[in-house]
Amino acid sequence: MARKSLVRDNSYYDTLIQYYLNGIDLPAQPQALILPASNGESVGLGVEALPATASICSCHNVTKQSIADAVAAGAMSVGDVKSATKAATGCGGCAALLKKVVDNELTALGIEVSTDICEHFPHTRQDLYTIVKVEGIRTYSELLHKHGKGHGCEICKPAVGSILASVWNDYVLAKEHIGLQDTNDRFLANMQKDGTYSVVPRIPGGEITPDKLIVIGQVAKDYNLYTKITGGQRIDLFGATLPQLPEIWKRLIDAGFETGQAYGKSVRTVKSCVGSTWCRFGVNDSVGMAIKIENRYKGLRSPHKLKFAVSGCTRECAEAQSKDIGVIATEGGWNLYVCGNGGMKPRHADLFATDLDDETLLKYIDRVLMFYVKTADRLQRTSVWMDSLEGGLEYLKEVVISDSLAICEELEEQMDHVVGTFQCEWKTTVNDEKALKTFRQFVNHDGQDENVVFVEERNQIRPATDEEKVTLIAKAG
Amino acid sequence: MNWNLICIKDDLVEDAGVAAMVNGEQVAIFFLPEAEDKVFAVSNWDPIGKANVMSRGLTAHLQDQWVVASPLYKQHYNLSTGQCLEDEVFLKVWSAKMVDNEVYIAV
């Protein structure tokens, strides 16, 4: 295979690199590997086509053969294979690929691969979503009691917590839900490697007043936090301890900020370019639309994180075509792109509909998002969901635009419910004495975690390395 | 072995953990109402993630064992023995009990 560069759309890279590295024979029509598929379906490389020597986990250099050997030796699940080979225990980026390889090996041995979410529920995530909604189930314990067994685990608890939030949108730290929340959701902040947290206030559309910028700066200064601009046009404040989180949020809320939900599998940001208000080339107000979209969908919890963008013209400065929902202004309204993402395997979004007015644009986004929430697998991003959707883009268009399943009304109603029941979780938390108690560092002691040590780098704090800690603690002693 | 009074039931979070300082050591205390032992005490130090975070992990019941998953890298630790299910590391464990509304740890 000749070396060529992929320009703009590099979503085929994963497939091509496996062909190249493994010397696999090209298919009869090799152009199908890089040209848009005529029937709207993507041409992927099934894991069965990979040779035994293909490296699946590059952190621990685990090949497909090692995984096959582990399965042949009795490993019956991804967990077993992880223990046996260490695959996916480094950065974890290959977890989805590992699961495909394990499932493929199990199937090859004639073992039925379970689609159950875990040992506690004989159901898929999609089944559980339907059960929760149709039977009006409001808590994990009710669902477990009626449809599961045992006492739950770290797979089904957050998955059900997410489903309950998508359907009912209750406060996630309420007594009956708090034990379901994974690392970041549990304390409404992003845990870092040293056990401290980062804080991200919402900055809709990336638009912020100087006064609000000053508040963020002042809070960061007062608590000596490391500050960094994020890829989603907001500001991340690192190095907050557990007890500092509510104090920091009280100040941010007083200044008019809301939670950015950077910790949730939920709507994160709507990135925008400056649009027609200032830009010589802009054809529509991308900032205004981005703020409208962000304020509509903030608070929506979903199978995985969601990132949106709005560009004011076809120059696409907001990079909307790399987002789950991308909107680009045209002379005739808005073009809507869906199911793009960055991450380990970038995927360009698909053009879904063109020249939409504001109302239709929001209607289609409501429907696409809720259909994703309803039918996606646990921790499946929209890009992978689209690739696994039978019928692909054309099918999604039929469901959302032509209402082929007659569910659009239901999808819209459900989105209206989520929008109508929005609450800033941090605002609720700082006013809830019981919730605040869970932010104590220790239940019986006022001290701090002595293992949290910072050093200075480029005029800001950063966590000390293990070696630095030894030196610093020796000096202090 | 002395039973030290650490906190009251109200300080614990059902089906989750909290951290306590016991004789200069950080201890993660889990309250699992459905488990026979109800309260479990293990080291708050995550030996793989190298941070004091175990009290903030999700609890699970897997293959008849009560475990906690590290909030950093998700390895499971048996709450009774401290043994890691994926690796050759373990958490220190303490005996713990709840008497009426009071939570005790043996030191």
Coordinates of C-alpha atoms in Angstrom, one line a residue:
Chain A
M1 CA 0.0 0.0 0.0
A2 CA 1.5 3.3 -1.0
R3 CA 2.0 6.0 1.6
K4 CA -0.5 8.8 1.2
S5 CA -1.7 11.6 3.5
L6 CA -5.2 12.0 4.6
V7 CA -6.2 15.6 4.6
R8 CA -9.1 16.9 6.7
D9 CA -10.9 13.6 7.2
N10 CA -8.5 11.2 9.0
S11 CA -11.3 9.0 10.4
Y12 CA -10.1 6.1 8.3
Y13 CA -6.6 6.2 9.8
D14 CA -7.3 3.4 12.3
T15 CA -8.4 1.1 9.6
L16 CA -5.6 2.0 7.2
I17 CA -2.8 1.7 9.8
Q18 CA -4.0 -1.8 10.6
Y19 CA -3.9 -2.7 6.9
Y20 CA -0.5 -1.2 6.5
L21 CA 1.1 -2.5 9.7
N22 CA -0.2 -5.9 9.3
G23 CA 0.2 -6.2 5.5
I24 CA -3.4 -7.2 5.0
D25 CA -4.5 -7.7 1.4
L26 CA -6.6 -4.7 0.2
P27 CA -10.2 -5.4 -0.5
A28 CA -11.5 -5.7 -4.1
Q29 CA -12.4 -2.1 -4.2
P30 CA -9.7 -0.4 -2.2
Q31 CA -11.2 3.1 -2.8
A32 CA -14.0 2.1 -0.5
L33 CA -11.5 2.5 2.4
I34 CA -11.2 6.2 1.9
L35 CA -14.1 7.4 -0.3
P36 CA -17.4 8.3 1.2
A37 CA -19.6 5.1 1.2
S38 CA -22.3 5.3 -1.4
N39 CA -24.9 3.6 0.8
G40 CA -24.1 5.8 3.9
E41 CA -22.5 2.9 5.8
S42 CA -18.9 3.1 6.9
V43 CA -16.4 0.5 5.8
G44 CA -14.7 -0.6 8.9
L45 CA -12.2 -3.4 9.5
G46 CA -13.7 -6.1 11.6
V47 CA -11.5 -7.4 14.4
E48 CA -11.6 -10.9 12.8
A49 CA -9.6 -9.4 9.9
L50 CA -6.7 -8.4 12.2
P51 CA -3.7 -10.8 12.2
A52 CA -2.6 -12.5 15.4
T53 CA 0.4 -10.1 15.7
A54 CA -1.7 -6.9 15.7
S55 CA -1.0 -4.8 18.8
I56 CA -4.3 -4.2 20.6
C57 CA -3.0 -2.5 23.7
S58 CA 0.0 -0.4 23.0
C59 CA 0.7 0.6 26.6
H60 CA 1.4 -3.0 27.6
N61 CA 2.1 -4.3 24.1
V62 CA -0.6 -6.9 24.2
T63 CA -1.2 -8.6 20.8
K64 CA -4.4 -10.1 19.5
Q65 CA -2.7 -13.5 19.9
S66 CA -2.1 -12.9 23.7
I67 CA -5.8 -12.1 24.1
A68 CA -6.8 -15.2 22.1
D69 CA -4.5 -17.3 24.3
A70 CA -6.0 -15.8 27.5
V71 CA -9.5 -16.6 26.3
A72 CA -8.4 -20.1 25.3
A73 CA -6.9 -20.5 28.8
G74 CA -10.3 -19.8 30.3
A75 CA -10.7 -16.0 30.5
M76 CA -14.5 -15.5 30.0
S77 CA -14.8 -11.7 30.1
V78 CA -12.9 -8.5 29.5
G79 CA -12.2 -8.4 33.2
D80 CA -10.6 -11.8 33.1
V81 CA -8.5 -10.8 30.0
K82 CA -7.4 -7.6 31.7
S83 CA -6.2 -9.5 34.7
A84 CA -4.4 -12.1 32.6
T85 CA -2.7 -9.8 30.0
K86 CA -2.9 -6.2 31.5
A87 CA -4.5 -5.1 28.3
A88 CA -6.4 -1.8 28.7
T89 CA -5.0 -1.2 32.2
G90 CA -2.6 1.5 31.0
C91 CA -4.4 4.6 29.6
G92 CA -7.5 2.5 28.9
G93 CA -7.9 4.0 25.4
C94 CA -8.1 0.5 23.8
A95 CA -10.9 -0.7 26.1
A96 CA -13.6 -0.7 23.4
L97 CA -11.3 -2.5 20.9
L98 CA -10.3 -5.0 23.5
K99 CA -14.0 -5.8 24.2
K100 CA -14.5 -6.4 20.5
V101 CA -11.5 -8.7 20.3
V102 CA -12.5 -10.6 23.4
D103 CA -16.1 -11.0 22.2
N104 CA -14.8 -12.2 18.8
E105 CA -12.5 -14.8 20.4
L106 CA -15.4 -16.0 22.7
T107 CA -17.7 -16.3 19.7
A108 CA -15.0 -18.2 17.7
L109 CA -14.9 -20.7 20.6
G110 CA -18.7 -21.1 20.4
I111 CA -19.3 -19.3 23.6
E112 CA -22.3 -17.1 23.7
V113 CA -21.3 -13.5 24.3
S114 CA -23.6 -11.8 26.8
T115 CA -24.9 -8.4 26.1
D116 CA -26.1 -8.0 29.7
I117 CA -24.8 -4.8 31.3
C118 CA -23.2 -6.8 34.2
E119 CA -23.9 -9.8 36.5
H120 CA -26.6 -7.9 38.3
F121 CA -29.0 -7.2 35.4
P122 CA -29.9 -9.7 32.6
H123 CA -30.5 -6.6 30.4
T124 CA -28.7 -4.3 28.0
R125 CA -28.4 -0.6 28.8
Q126 CA -31.1 0.1 26.2
D127 CA -33.5 -2.4 27.9
L128 CA -32.9 -0.8 31.3
Y129 CA -33.7 2.6 29.8
T130 CA -37.0 1.4 28.5
I131 CA -37.9 -0.4 31.7
V132 CA -37.1 2.8 33.8
K133 CA -39.2 4.9 31.5
V134 CA -42.2 2.6 30.9
E135 CA -42.5 1.4 34.5
G136 CA -41.8 4.8 36.0
I137 CA -38.9 3.5 38.1
R138 CA -37.3 6.3 40.1
T139 CA -34.5 4.6 42.1
Y140 CA -31.7 2.1 41.6
S141 CA -32.9 -0.1 44.4
E142 CA -36.4 -0.3 42.9
L143 CA -34.9 -1.3 39.6
L144 CA -32.5 -3.9 41.2
H145 CA -35.4 -5.3 43.3
K146 CA -37.7 -5.7 40.3
H147 CA -35.4 -6.6 37.5
G148 CA -31.9 -7.5 38.8
K149 CA -30.2 -9.5 41.5
G150 CA -27.4 -9.1 44.0
H151 CA -26.2 -5.8 45.3
G152 CA -24.9 -4.0 42.2
C153 CA -21.4 -2.9 41.0
E154 CA -19.4 0.0 39.6
I155 CA -20.7 -0.8 36.1
C156 CA -24.5 -0.9 36.6
K157 CA -24.7 1.7 39.4
P158 CA -23.4 4.7 37.3
A159 CA -25.2 3.4 34.2
V160 CA -28.5 3.3 36.0
G161 CA -27.7 6.6 37.7
S162 CA -27.2 8.1 34.3
I163 CA -30.5 6.6 32.9
L164 CA -32.5 7.9 35.9
A165 CA -31.0 11.3 35.4
S166 CA -31.8 11.3 31.7
V167 CA -35.4 10.3 32.3
W168 CA -36.3 12.0 35.6
N169 CA -33.5 14.6 36.1
D170 CA -33.5 14.4 39.9
Y171 CA -30.7 15.8 42.0
V172 CA -27.8 13.3 41.6
L173 CA -26.6 13.7 45.2
A174 CA -30.0 12.9 46.8
K175 CA -29.7 10.1 49.4
E176 CA -31.0 7.4 47.0
H177 CA -28.7 8.4 44.1
I178 CA -25.4 9.4 45.8
G179 CA -24.0 5.9 46.0
L180 CA -24.5 5.5 42.2
Q181 CA -22.3 8.4 41.2
D182 CA -18.9 7.6 39.7
T183 CA -15.7 9.4 40.8
N184 CA -16.4 12.8 39.3
D185 CA -20.2 13.0 39.6
R186 CA -20.0 12.0 43.3
F187 CA -18.4 15.4 44.2
L188 CA -19.5 17.4 41.1
A189 CA -15.9 18.0 40.1
N190 CA -13.1 16.3 38.2
M191 CA -10.7 14.2 40.3
Q192 CA -7.1 14.7 39.4
K193 CA -4.2 12.2 39.9
D194 CA -3.5 13.4 43.5
G195 CA -7.1 13.3 44.7
T196 CA -7.6 17.1 44.3
Y197 CA -10.3 18.4 42.0
S198 CA -10.7 20.8 39.1
V199 CA -13.6 23.2 38.9
V200 CA -15.2 24.3 35.6
P201 CA -17.9 27.0 35.7
R202 CA -20.2 27.1 32.6
I203 CA -19.3 29.8 30.2
P204 CA -22.1 29.5 27.5
G205 CA -20.8 29.8 24.0
G206 CA -17.4 30.8 25.4
E207 CA -18.8 34.4 25.9
I208 CA -17.8 36.0 29.2
T209 CA -17.8 39.5 30.7
P210 CA -14.6 41.1 32.1
D211 CA -16.3 41.2 35.5
K212 CA -16.9 37.5 35.5
L213 CA -13.3 36.8 34.2
I214 CA -12.1 38.9 37.2
V215 CA -14.2 36.8 39.6
I216 CA -12.7 33.5 38.2
G217 CA -9.2 35.1 38.5
Q218 CA -9.8 36.3 42.0
V219 CA -11.2 32.9 43.2
A220 CA -8.2 31.1 41.6
K221 CA -5.8 33.5 43.3
D222 CA -7.5 33.2 46.7
Y223 CA -7.4 29.4 46.6
N224 CA -4.1 29.2 44.7
L225 CA -5.5 27.2 41.9
Y226 CA -3.8 26.3 38.7
T227 CA -5.7 27.8 35.8
K228 CA -5.9 26.6 32.2
I229 CA -8.1 27.4 29.2
T230 CA -9.9 24.3 28.0
G231 CA -10.6 23.2 24.5
G232 CA -14.3 24.0 25.0
Q233 CA -13.7 27.7 25.5
R234 CA -13.9 27.8 29.3
I235 CA -11.6 28.0 32.3
D236 CA -10.5 25.0 34.4
L237 CA -9.3 25.7 38.0
F238 CA -7.1 22.8 39.3
G239 CA -5.9 21.8 42.8
A240 CA -9.0 22.4 44.9
T241 CA -9.4 20.1 47.9
L242 CA -12.7 18.4 48.8
P243 CA -13.7 20.9 51.5
Q244 CA -12.7 23.8 49.2
L245 CA -15.2 22.8 46.5
P246 CA -18.4 24.2 48.2
E247 CA -16.6 27.3 49.3
I248 CA -15.4 28.0 45.7
W249 CA -18.8 27.3 44.3
K250 CA -20.5 29.6 46.8
R251 CA -18.4 32.5 45.4
L252 CA -18.9 31.4 41.8
I253 CA -22.7 31.1 42.2
D254 CA -22.8 34.5 43.9
A255 CA -21.1 36.0 40.8
G256 CA -23.8 34.4 38.6
F257 CA -22.0 31.2 37.4
E258 CA -23.6 27.8 37.1
T259 CA -22.0 24.4 37.1
G260 CA -20.3 23.5 33.8
Q261 CA -20.9 19.7 34.4
A262 CA -17.4 19.0 33.2
Y263 CA -17.5 16.1 35.6
G264 CA -20.6 14.5 34.0
K265 CA -21.4 12.3 31.1
S266 CA -23.5 15.2 30.0
V267 CA -23.6 18.2 27.8
R268 CA -20.3 20.0 28.2
T269 CA -19.7 22.9 25.9
V270 CA -21.0 24.7 22.8
K271 CA -17.9 26.2 21.2
S272 CA -18.5 29.1 18.9
C273 CA -16.6 31.5 16.6
V274 CA -17.4 35.2 17.1
G275 CA -19.9 35.2 14.2
S276 CA -21.6 37.9 12.1
T277 CA -21.7 40.4 15.0
W278 CA -18.0 41.1 14.6
C279 CA -16.6 39.0 11.9
R280 CA -16.3 40.4 8.3
F281 CA -17.2 37.0 6.9
G282 CA -19.8 35.8 9.3
V283 CA -23.3 35.2 7.9
N284 CA -25.2 34.6 11.1
D285 CA -24.9 35.1 14.9
S286 CA -23.1 32.0 15.9
V287 CA -22.4 33.1 19.5
G288 CA -26.1 33.9 20.0
M289 CA -27.1 30.4 18.7
A290 CA -24.4 28.7 20.7
I291 CA -25.6 30.3 23.9
K292 CA -29.2 29.4 23.1
I293 CA -28.2 25.8 22.4
E294 CA -26.0 25.5 25.5
N295 CA -28.7 26.9 27.8
R296 CA -31.2 24.6 26.3
Y297 CA -29.3 21.3 26.7
K298 CA -27.2 22.1 29.8
G299 CA -28.0 19.6 32.5
L300 CA -28.8 16.7 30.0
R301 CA -27.1 13.5 31.2
S302 CA -26.4 11.0 28.5
P303 CA -24.6 7.7 27.8
H304 CA -21.4 9.7 27.3
K305 CA -20.2 13.3 27.2
L306 CA -21.5 15.6 24.5
K307 CA -19.7 18.5 22.9
F308 CA -21.3 20.9 20.4
A309 CA -20.1 23.8 18.3
V310 CA -21.6 26.6 16.1
S311 CA -19.7 28.3 13.3
G312 CA -20.9 31.6 11.8
C313 CA -19.9 30.7 8.3
T314 CA -18.4 27.9 6.2
R315 CA -14.8 28.8 7.2
E316 CA -15.8 26.8 10.3
C317 CA -13.6 28.4 12.9
A318 CA -15.6 26.7 15.7
E319 CA -14.7 23.2 14.3
A320 CA -18.3 22.2 14.4
Q321 CA -17.7 19.2 12.1
S322 CA -15.7 17.5 14.9
K323 CA -18.5 17.6 17.4
D324 CA -21.4 15.5 18.5
I325 CA -23.7 18.3 17.3
G326 CA -22.2 20.8 14.9
V327 CA -24.1 23.8 13.4
I328 CA -22.8 26.0 10.6
A329 CA -24.5 29.1 9.4
T330 CA -25.4 29.4 5.8
E331 CA -27.1 32.1 3.7
G332 CA -30.3 30.1 4.1
G333 CA -30.2 29.3 7.8
W334 CA -28.2 26.6 9.5
N335 CA -26.6 23.3 8.4
L336 CA -26.7 20.6 11.1
Y337 CA -23.9 18.0 11.4
V338 CA -24.2 15.1 13.8
C339 CA -22.1 12.4 15.5
G340 CA -18.6 13.8 15.1
N341 CA -15.9 13.6 17.8
G342 CA -12.3 14.0 18.6
G343 CA -10.8 11.6 21.1
M344 CA -8.9 8.4 20.4
K345 CA -10.6 7.8 17.1
P346 CA -11.6 11.1 15.6
R347 CA -14.7 11.1 13.3
H348 CA -16.0 13.8 11.2
A349 CA -19.7 14.7 11.8
D350 CA -22.2 13.8 9.1
L351 CA -24.2 16.5 7.3
F352 CA -27.7 15.8 8.6
A353 CA -29.9 18.6 7.3
T354 CA -29.3 21.9 5.5
D355 CA -30.6 25.5 5.6
L356 CA -32.8 25.0 8.7
D357 CA -34.5 27.8 10.5
D358 CA -33.9 28.3 14.3
E359 CA -37.0 26.4 15.3
T360 CA -36.4 23.3 13.1
L361 CA -32.7 23.2 14.1
L362 CA -33.6 22.9 17.8
K363 CA -36.3 20.4 17.0
Y364 CA -33.9 18.1 15.1
I365 CA -31.3 18.5 17.8
D366 CA -33.9 17.6 20.5
R367 CA -34.8 14.4 18.6
V368 CA -31.3 13.3 17.7
L369 CA -30.1 13.7 21.2
M370 CA -33.0 12.0 22.9
F371 CA -32.9 9.1 20.3
Y372 CA -29.2 8.7 21.2
V373 CA -30.0 8.8 24.9
K374 CA -32.6 6.1 24.4
T375 CA -30.7 3.7 22.1
A376 CA -27.0 4.1 22.8
D377 CA -24.9 1.7 24.8
R378 CA -23.3 2.6 28.1
L379 CA -20.3 5.0 27.6
Q380 CA -20.9 4.9 23.8
R381 CA -20.2 8.3 22.2
T382 CA -22.4 9.5 19.3
S383 CA -19.8 8.7 16.7
V384 CA -19.6 5.0 17.7
W385 CA -23.4 4.9 18.1
M386 CA -23.8 6.2 14.6
D387 CA -21.3 3.6 13.2
S388 CA -23.2 0.9 15.0
L389 CA -26.7 2.1 14.0
E390 CA -28.1 -0.3 11.5
G391 CA -28.9 1.8 8.4
G392 CA -26.6 4.6 9.6
L393 CA -27.2 8.2 8.7
E394 CA -30.1 7.5 6.3
Y395 CA -31.9 5.6 9.1
L396 CA -31.3 8.4 11.6
K397 CA -32.7 10.9 9.1
E398 CA -35.8 8.7 8.6
V399 CA -36.4 8.5 12.4
V400 CA -35.7 12.2 13.1
I401 CA -36.9 14.0 10.0
S402 CA -39.6 11.6 8.6
D403 CA -40.7 10.3 12.0
S404 CA -40.6 6.7 10.7
L405 CA -40.9 5.2 14.2
A406 CA -43.6 7.7 15.3
I407 CA -41.6 8.6 18.4
C408 CA -40.6 12.2 17.6
E409 CA -43.4 13.7 19.8
E410 CA -42.2 11.5 22.7
L411 CA -38.6 12.5 22.1
E412 CA -39.4 16.2 22.2
E413 CA -41.6 15.8 25.3
Q414 CA -38.8 14.1 27.1
M415 CA -36.3 16.8 26.1
D416 CA -38.8 19.5 27.3
H417 CA -39.0 17.7 30.6
V418 CA -35.2 17.7 31.0
V419 CA -35.0 21.4 30.0
G420 CA -37.9 22.3 32.3
T421 CA -36.4 20.6 35.3
F422 CA -32.9 22.0 35.0
Q423 CA -31.2 22.8 38.3
C424 CA -27.6 24.0 38.9
E425 CA -26.4 21.0 41.0
W426 CA -23.9 23.2 42.7
K427 CA -26.5 25.7 43.7
T428 CA -28.6 22.9 45.2
T429 CA -25.6 21.5 46.9
V430 CA -24.3 24.6 48.6
N431 CA -27.9 25.1 50.1
D432 CA -28.1 21.5 51.3
E433 CA -26.5 20.9 54.7
K434 CA -26.6 17.2 54.4
A435 CA -24.9 17.2 51.0
L436 CA -22.3 19.7 52.3
K437 CA -21.3 17.3 55.1
T438 CA -20.0 14.8 52.5
F439 CA -17.4 17.3 51.3
R440 CA -15.4 17.0 54.6
Q441 CA -11.9 15.7 54.2
F442 CA -12.3 13.6 57.3
V443 CA -15.4 12.9 59.4
N444 CA -13.4 13.1 62.7
H445 CA -10.6 15.6 62.0
D446 CA -10.1 19.1 60.6
G447 CA -6.8 18.5 59.0
Q448 CA -5.8 18.2 55.4
D449 CA -4.5 15.4 53.3
E450 CA -0.7 15.7 53.9
N451 CA 0.0 13.8 50.7
V452 CA -1.3 16.7 48.6
V453 CA 1.8 18.7 47.9
F454 CA 2.3 21.3 45.2
V455 CA 5.4 22.8 43.7
E456 CA 5.6 25.9 41.5
E457 CA 6.1 25.7 37.7
R458 CA 5.7 28.5 35.2
N459 CA 4.3 30.7 38.1
Q460 CA 1.6 28.3 39.0
I461 CA 1.1 25.3 41.2
R462 CA 1.4 21.7 40.0
P463 CA 1.3 18.4 41.9
A464 CA 4.7 17.4 43.3
T465 CA 6.2 14.3 41.8
D466 CA 7.0 11.3 44.2
E467 CA 10.7 12.3 44.2
E468 CA 9.9 15.9 45.0
K469 CA 7.6 14.8 47.8
V470 CA 10.3 12.8 49.4
T471 CA 12.7 15.7 49.3
L472 CA 10.1 18.2 50.5
I473 CA 8.9 16.0 53.4
A474 CA 12.5 15.3 54.5
K475 CA 13.2 19.1 54.5
A476 CA 10.0 19.7 56.5
G477 CA 11.0 17.0 59.0
Chain B
M1 CA -6.9 -4.3 70.5
N2 CA -8.9 -1.2 71.4
W3 CA -12.2 -0.1 69.9
N4 CA -11.9 3.6 69.1
L5 CA -15.1 5.6 68.6
I6 CA -14.6 7.4 65.2
C7 CA -17.9 8.9 64.4
I8 CA -21.7 8.4 64.4
K9 CA -23.8 6.7 61.8
D10 CA -25.0 10.0 60.5
D11 CA -21.5 10.8 59.4
L12 CA -21.4 7.8 57.1
V13 CA -22.9 7.7 53.6
E14 CA -25.1 4.7 52.7
D15 CA -23.5 2.5 50.0
A16 CA -20.5 4.7 49.9
G17 CA -17.4 5.7 51.8
V18 CA -16.0 8.5 54.0
A19 CA -12.5 9.2 55.2
A20 CA -11.4 9.3 58.8
M21 CA -8.1 10.0 60.6
V22 CA -7.2 7.2 63.0
N23 CA -3.9 7.4 64.9
G24 CA -2.3 9.5 62.2
E25 CA -3.5 7.1 59.4
Q26 CA -6.1 7.8 56.8
V27 CA -8.9 5.2 56.9
A28 CA -11.7 4.8 54.4
I29 CA -15.0 3.7 56.1
F30 CA -17.7 2.1 54.1
F31 CA -21.3 1.7 55.2
L32 CA -23.1 -1.1 53.3
P33 CA -26.5 -1.7 54.9
E34 CA -27.0 -4.8 52.8
A35 CA -23.8 -6.5 53.9
E36 CA -23.6 -8.7 56.9
D37 CA -20.8 -6.7 58.5
K38 CA -22.4 -3.3 57.6
V39 CA -19.2 -1.3 58.1
F40 CA -15.8 -1.9 56.6
A41 CA -12.5 0.0 57.2
V42 CA -9.6 -0.1 54.8
S43 CA -6.6 2.2 54.1
N44 CA -7.6 5.4 52.3
W45 CA -4.3 5.1 50.3
D46 CA -4.6 3.8 46.7
P47 CA -1.4 1.8 46.2
I48 CA -1.7 2.0 42.4
G49 CA -2.9 5.6 42.0
K50 CA -0.7 6.7 44.9
A51 CA -3.2 9.1 46.4
N52 CA -5.6 9.1 49.5
V53 CA -8.8 8.5 47.6
M54 CA -10.2 5.0 48.3
S55 CA -13.0 6.4 50.4
R56 CA -14.3 8.1 47.3
G57 CA -14.6 4.8 45.2
L58 CA -17.8 3.1 44.2
T59 CA -18.7 0.0 46.1
A60 CA -19.7 -3.2 44.4
H61 CA -20.7 -6.8 45.1
L62 CA -18.8 -9.1 42.8
Q63 CA -18.7 -12.9 42.9
D64 CA -19.9 -12.9 46.6
Q65 CA -17.3 -10.3 47.7
W66 CA -17.9 -6.8 48.8
V67 CA -15.4 -4.6 47.1
V68 CA -14.5 -1.0 46.4
A69 CA -13.3 0.2 43.0
S70 CA -10.5 2.7 43.0
P71 CA -11.9 6.1 41.8
L72 CA -8.6 6.7 39.9
Y73 CA -7.9 3.5 37.9
K74 CA -10.8 1.3 38.9
Q75 CA -9.0 -1.7 40.4
H76 CA -11.2 -3.6 42.8
Y77 CA -10.2 -4.3 46.5
N78 CA -12.0 -6.8 48.7
L79 CA -13.3 -4.8 51.7
S80 CA -12.8 -7.6 54.2
T81 CA -9.3 -8.7 53.2
G82 CA -7.9 -5.7 51.4
Q83 CA -6.7 -7.9 48.5
C84 CA -6.7 -6.3 45.0
L85 CA -8.6 -8.5 42.6
E86 CA -6.4 -7.5 39.6
D87 CA -2.9 -7.0 41.0
E88 CA -0.6 -8.2 43.7
V89 CA -1.3 -5.3 46.0
F90 CA -3.6 -4.9 49.0
L91 CA -5.1 -2.3 51.3
K92 CA -4.5 -2.4 55.0
V93 CA -7.7 -3.4 56.8
W94 CA -9.1 -2.6 60.2
S95 CA -11.9 -4.3 62.1
A96 CA -14.9 -2.0 62.2
K97 CA -18.3 -2.2 63.9
M98 CA -21.4 -0.1 64.4
V99 CA -23.0 -0.3 67.9
D100 CA -26.3 1.6 68.0
N101 CA -25.4 4.8 66.3
E102 CA -21.7 4.7 67.0
V103 CA -19.0 3.6 64.6
Y104 CA -15.8 2.0 66.0
I105 CA -12.5 0.9 64.5
A106 CA -10.1 -1.4 66.3
V107 CA -6.5 -0.2 66.7

